[in-house]
mmCIF file of C-alpha atoms in Angstrom:
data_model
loop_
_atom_site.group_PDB
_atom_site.id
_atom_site.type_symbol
_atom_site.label_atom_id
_atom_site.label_comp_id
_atom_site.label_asym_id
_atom_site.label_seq_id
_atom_site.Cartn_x
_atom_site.Cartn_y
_atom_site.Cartn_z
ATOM 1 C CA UNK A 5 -11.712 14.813 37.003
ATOM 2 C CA UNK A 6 -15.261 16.035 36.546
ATOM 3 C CA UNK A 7 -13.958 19.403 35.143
ATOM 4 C CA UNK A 8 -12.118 17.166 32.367
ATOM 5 C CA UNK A 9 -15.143 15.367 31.905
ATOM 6 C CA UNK A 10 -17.522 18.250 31.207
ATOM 7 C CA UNK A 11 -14.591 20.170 28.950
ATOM 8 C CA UNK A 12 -14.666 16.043 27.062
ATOM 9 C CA UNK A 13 -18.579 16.696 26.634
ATOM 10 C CA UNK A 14 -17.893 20.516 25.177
ATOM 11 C CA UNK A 15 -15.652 18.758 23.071
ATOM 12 C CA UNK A 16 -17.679 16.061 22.084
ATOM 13 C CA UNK A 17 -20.460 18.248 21.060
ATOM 14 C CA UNK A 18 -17.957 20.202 18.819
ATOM 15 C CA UNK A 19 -17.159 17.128 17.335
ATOM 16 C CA UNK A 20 -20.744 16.128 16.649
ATOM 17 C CA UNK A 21 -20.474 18.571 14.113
ATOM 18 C CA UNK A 22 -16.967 18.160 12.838
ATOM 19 C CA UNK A 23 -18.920 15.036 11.256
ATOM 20 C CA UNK A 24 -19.893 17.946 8.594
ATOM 21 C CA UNK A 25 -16.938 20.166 9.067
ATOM 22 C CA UNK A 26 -14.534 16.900 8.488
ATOM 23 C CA UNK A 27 -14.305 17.786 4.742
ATOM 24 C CA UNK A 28 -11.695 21.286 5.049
ATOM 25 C CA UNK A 29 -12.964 24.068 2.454
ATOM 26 C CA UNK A 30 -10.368 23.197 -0.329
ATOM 27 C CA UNK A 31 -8.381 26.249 -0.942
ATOM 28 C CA UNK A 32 -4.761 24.070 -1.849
ATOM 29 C CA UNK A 33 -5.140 23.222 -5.033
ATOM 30 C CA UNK A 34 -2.073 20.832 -5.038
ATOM 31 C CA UNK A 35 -3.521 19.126 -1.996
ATOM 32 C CA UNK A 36 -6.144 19.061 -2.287
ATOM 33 C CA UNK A 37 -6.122 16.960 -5.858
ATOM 34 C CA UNK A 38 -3.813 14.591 -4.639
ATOM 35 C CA UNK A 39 -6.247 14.209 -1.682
ATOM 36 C CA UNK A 40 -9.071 11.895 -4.081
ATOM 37 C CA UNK A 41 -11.961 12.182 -2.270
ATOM 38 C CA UNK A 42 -9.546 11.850 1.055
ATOM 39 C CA UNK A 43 -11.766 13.622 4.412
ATOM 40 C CA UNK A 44 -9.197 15.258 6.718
ATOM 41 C CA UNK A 45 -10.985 15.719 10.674
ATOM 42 C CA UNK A 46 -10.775 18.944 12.196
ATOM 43 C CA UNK A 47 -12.426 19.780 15.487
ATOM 44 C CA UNK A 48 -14.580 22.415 14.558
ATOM 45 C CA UNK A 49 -14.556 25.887 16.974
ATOM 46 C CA UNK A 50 -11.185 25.123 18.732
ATOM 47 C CA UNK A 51 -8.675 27.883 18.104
ATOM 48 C CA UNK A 52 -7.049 28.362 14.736
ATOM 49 C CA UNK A 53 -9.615 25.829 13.327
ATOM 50 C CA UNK A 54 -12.129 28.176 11.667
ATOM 51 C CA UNK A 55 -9.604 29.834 9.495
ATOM 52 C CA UNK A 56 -7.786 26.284 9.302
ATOM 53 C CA UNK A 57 -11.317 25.548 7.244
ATOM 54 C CA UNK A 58 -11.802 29.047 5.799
ATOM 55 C CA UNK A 59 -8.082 27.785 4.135
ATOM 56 C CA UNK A 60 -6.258 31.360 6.150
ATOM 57 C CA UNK A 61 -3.501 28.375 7.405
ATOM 58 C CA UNK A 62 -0.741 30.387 8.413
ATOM 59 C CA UNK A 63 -3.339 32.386 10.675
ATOM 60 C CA UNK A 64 -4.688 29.326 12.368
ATOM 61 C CA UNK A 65 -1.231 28.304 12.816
ATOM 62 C CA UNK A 66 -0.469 31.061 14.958
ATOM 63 C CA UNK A 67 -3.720 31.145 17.215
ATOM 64 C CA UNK A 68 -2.736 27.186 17.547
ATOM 65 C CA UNK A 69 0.448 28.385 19.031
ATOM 66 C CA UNK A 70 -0.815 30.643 21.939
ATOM 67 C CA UNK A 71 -3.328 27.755 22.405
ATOM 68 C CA UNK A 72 -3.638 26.528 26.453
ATOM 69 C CA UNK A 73 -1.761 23.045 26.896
ATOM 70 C CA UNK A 74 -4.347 21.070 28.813
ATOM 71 C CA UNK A 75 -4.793 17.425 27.145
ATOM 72 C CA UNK A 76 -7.557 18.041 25.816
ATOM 73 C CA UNK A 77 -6.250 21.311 23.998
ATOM 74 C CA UNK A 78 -3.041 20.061 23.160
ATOM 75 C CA UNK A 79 -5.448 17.298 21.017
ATOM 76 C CA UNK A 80 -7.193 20.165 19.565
ATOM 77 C CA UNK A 81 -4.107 21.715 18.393
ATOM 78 C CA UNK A 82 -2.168 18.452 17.033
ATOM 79 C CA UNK A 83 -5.155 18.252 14.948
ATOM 80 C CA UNK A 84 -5.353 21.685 13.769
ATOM 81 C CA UNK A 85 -1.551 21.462 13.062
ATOM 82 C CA UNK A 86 -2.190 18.407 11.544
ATOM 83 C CA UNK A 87 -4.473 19.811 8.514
ATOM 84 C CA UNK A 88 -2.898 22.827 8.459
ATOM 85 C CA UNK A 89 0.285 21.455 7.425
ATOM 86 C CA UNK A 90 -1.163 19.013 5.294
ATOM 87 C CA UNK A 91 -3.117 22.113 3.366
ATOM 88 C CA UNK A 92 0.578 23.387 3.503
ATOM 89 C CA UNK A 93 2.156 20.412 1.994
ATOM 90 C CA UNK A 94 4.387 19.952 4.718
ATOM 91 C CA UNK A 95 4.322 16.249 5.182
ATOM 92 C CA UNK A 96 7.076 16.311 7.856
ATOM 93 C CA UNK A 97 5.304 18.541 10.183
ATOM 94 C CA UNK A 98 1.662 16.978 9.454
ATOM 95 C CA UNK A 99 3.125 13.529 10.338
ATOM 96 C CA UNK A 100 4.083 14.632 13.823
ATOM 97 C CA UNK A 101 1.315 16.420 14.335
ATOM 98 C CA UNK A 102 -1.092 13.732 14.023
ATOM 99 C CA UNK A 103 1.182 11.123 16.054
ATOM 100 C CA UNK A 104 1.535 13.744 18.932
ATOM 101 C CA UNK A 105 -2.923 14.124 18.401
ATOM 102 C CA UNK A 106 -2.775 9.817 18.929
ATOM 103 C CA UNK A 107 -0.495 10.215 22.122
ATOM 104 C CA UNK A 108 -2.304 13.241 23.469
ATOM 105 C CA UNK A 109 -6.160 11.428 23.364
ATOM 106 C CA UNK A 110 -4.875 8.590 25.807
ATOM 107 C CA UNK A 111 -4.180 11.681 28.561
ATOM 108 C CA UNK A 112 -7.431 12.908 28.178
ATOM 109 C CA UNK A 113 -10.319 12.256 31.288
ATOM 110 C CA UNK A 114 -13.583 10.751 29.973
ATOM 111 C CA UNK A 115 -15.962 8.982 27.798
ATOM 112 C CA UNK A 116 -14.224 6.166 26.853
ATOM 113 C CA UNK A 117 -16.230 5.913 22.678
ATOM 114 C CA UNK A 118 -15.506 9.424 22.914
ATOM 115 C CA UNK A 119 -11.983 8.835 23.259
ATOM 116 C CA UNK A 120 -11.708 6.123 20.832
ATOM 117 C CA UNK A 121 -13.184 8.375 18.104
ATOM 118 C CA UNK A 122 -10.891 10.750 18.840
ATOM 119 C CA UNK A 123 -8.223 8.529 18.711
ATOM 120 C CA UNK A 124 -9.347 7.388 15.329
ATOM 121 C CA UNK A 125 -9.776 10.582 13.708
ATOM 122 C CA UNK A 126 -6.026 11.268 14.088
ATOM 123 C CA UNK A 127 -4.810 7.922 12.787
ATOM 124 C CA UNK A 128 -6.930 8.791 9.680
ATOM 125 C CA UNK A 129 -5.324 12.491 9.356
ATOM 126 C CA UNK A 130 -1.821 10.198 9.784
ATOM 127 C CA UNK A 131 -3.082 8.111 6.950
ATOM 128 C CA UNK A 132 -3.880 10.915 4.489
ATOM 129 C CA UNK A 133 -0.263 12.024 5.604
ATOM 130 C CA UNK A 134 1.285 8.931 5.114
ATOM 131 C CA UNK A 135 -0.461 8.825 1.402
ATOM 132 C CA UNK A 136 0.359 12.008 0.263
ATOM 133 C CA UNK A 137 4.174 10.743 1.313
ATOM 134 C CA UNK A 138 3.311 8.143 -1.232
ATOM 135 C CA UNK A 139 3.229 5.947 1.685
ATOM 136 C CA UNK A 140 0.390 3.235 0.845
ATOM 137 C CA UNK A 141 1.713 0.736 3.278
ATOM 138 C CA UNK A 142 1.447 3.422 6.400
ATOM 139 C CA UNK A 143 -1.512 4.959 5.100
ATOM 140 C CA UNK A 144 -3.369 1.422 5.304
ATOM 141 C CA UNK A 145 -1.743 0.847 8.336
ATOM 142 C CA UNK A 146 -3.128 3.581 10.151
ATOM 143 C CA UNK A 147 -6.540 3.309 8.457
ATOM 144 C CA UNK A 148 -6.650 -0.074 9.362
ATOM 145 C CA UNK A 149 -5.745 1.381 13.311
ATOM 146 C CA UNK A 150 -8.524 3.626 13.116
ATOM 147 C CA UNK A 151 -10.940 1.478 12.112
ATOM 148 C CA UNK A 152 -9.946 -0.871 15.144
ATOM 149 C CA UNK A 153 -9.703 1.803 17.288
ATOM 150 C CA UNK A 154 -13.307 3.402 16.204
ATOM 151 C CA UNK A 155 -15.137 1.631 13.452
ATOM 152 C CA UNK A 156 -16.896 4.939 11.618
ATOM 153 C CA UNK A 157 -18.281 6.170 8.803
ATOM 154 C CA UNK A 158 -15.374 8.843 8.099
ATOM 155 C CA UNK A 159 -12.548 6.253 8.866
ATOM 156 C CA UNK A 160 -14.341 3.761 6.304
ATOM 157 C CA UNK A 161 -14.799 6.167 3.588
ATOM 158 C CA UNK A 162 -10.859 6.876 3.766
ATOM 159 C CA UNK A 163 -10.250 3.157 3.338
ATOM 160 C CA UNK A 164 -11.857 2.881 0.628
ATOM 161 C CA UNK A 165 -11.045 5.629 -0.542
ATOM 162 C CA UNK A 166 -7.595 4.726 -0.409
ATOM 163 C CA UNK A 167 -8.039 1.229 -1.994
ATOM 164 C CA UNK A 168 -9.810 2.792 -5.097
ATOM 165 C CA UNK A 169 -7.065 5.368 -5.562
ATOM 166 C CA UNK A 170 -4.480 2.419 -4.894
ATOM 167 C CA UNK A 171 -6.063 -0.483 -7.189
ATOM 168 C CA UNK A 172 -7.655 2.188 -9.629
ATOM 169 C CA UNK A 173 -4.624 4.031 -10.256
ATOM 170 C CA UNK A 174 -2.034 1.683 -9.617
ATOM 171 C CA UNK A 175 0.504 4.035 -11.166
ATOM 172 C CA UNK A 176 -0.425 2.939 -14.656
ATOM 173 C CA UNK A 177 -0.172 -1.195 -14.351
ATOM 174 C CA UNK A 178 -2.224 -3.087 -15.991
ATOM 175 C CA UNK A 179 -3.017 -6.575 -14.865
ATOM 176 C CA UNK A 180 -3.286 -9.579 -17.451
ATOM 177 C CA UNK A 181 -3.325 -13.391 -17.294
ATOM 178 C CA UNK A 182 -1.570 -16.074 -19.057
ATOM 179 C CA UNK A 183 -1.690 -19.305 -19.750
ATOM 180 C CA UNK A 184 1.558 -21.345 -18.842
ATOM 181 C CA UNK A 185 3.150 -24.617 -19.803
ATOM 182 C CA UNK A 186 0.310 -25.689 -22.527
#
């Protein structure tokens, strides 16, 4: 247990600065305009994830693969796979991904606000999934999660995020009132 705990703290530390690496360099252009403003989370220094930022997907792909299958690294990796495949566009794969990064954090040793942050930075990644599926309803759903599983900064941006693309956009519709039955 204390090993799991001490590889939790590595990771934790990583993740103190994945505050700053939680915006992935933008090298998708498709994506990454549909994305608004969006932040994807990335744990920063855990295989595949510096070229996963650097935008070389495919490559961090394949250093996730060969990746050790401890809890904690299995996390790592959903995650990685997670915004790879979203810089990819594959929605499909992303989705999983992220749910398999939600499952994985529960079977992890440790720090239980550690956890919880964890646990929240995947149900955002979901989210973005879910909205670039043109999924509003799931993407809400699963920033509303993360925001009861963690209440942060990055998890609060998203949701608003999300509502300003939502009620901004709105696909064109324009609201008006009317006066009835005078």
């Amino acid at each position: 247990m204390n090993k799991q705990l001490s590889k939790i703290s590595a990771l934790v530390l990583l993740l103190g600065t994945t505050a700053s690496a939680v915006a992935v360099a933008a090298k998708n252009v498709t994506t990454d305009a549909k994305l608004n403003g969006l932040k994807l989370a990335i744990v920063k220094n855990a295989p595949g994830s510096d070229e996963i930022i650097a935008g070389d997907y495919q490559l961090g792909l394949d250093k996730l693969a060969s990746a050790k299958q401890d809890p904690i690294s299995s996390y790592n990796q959903a995650m990685g796979m997670c915004v790879a495949n979203i810089k990819l566009n594959d929605l499909s794969l992303a989705d999983k991904a992220c749910s398999f990064a939600v499952e994985q954090i529960d079977k992890v040793t440790g720090p239980s606000a550690q956890k919880l942050f964890l646990k929240s930075m995947a149900y955002s990644n979901r989210g973005i999934v879910r909205y670039l599926a043109d999924d509003n309803v799931g993407a809400l759903e699963d920033f509303t999660s993360a925001l009861l599983v963690d209440n942060n900064t990055i998890v609060k941006n998203n949701l608003l995020t999300l509502k300003r693309i939502s009620y901004g956009d709105n696909k064109g519709a324009r609201y008006q009132t009317a006066s009835v039955g005078e």
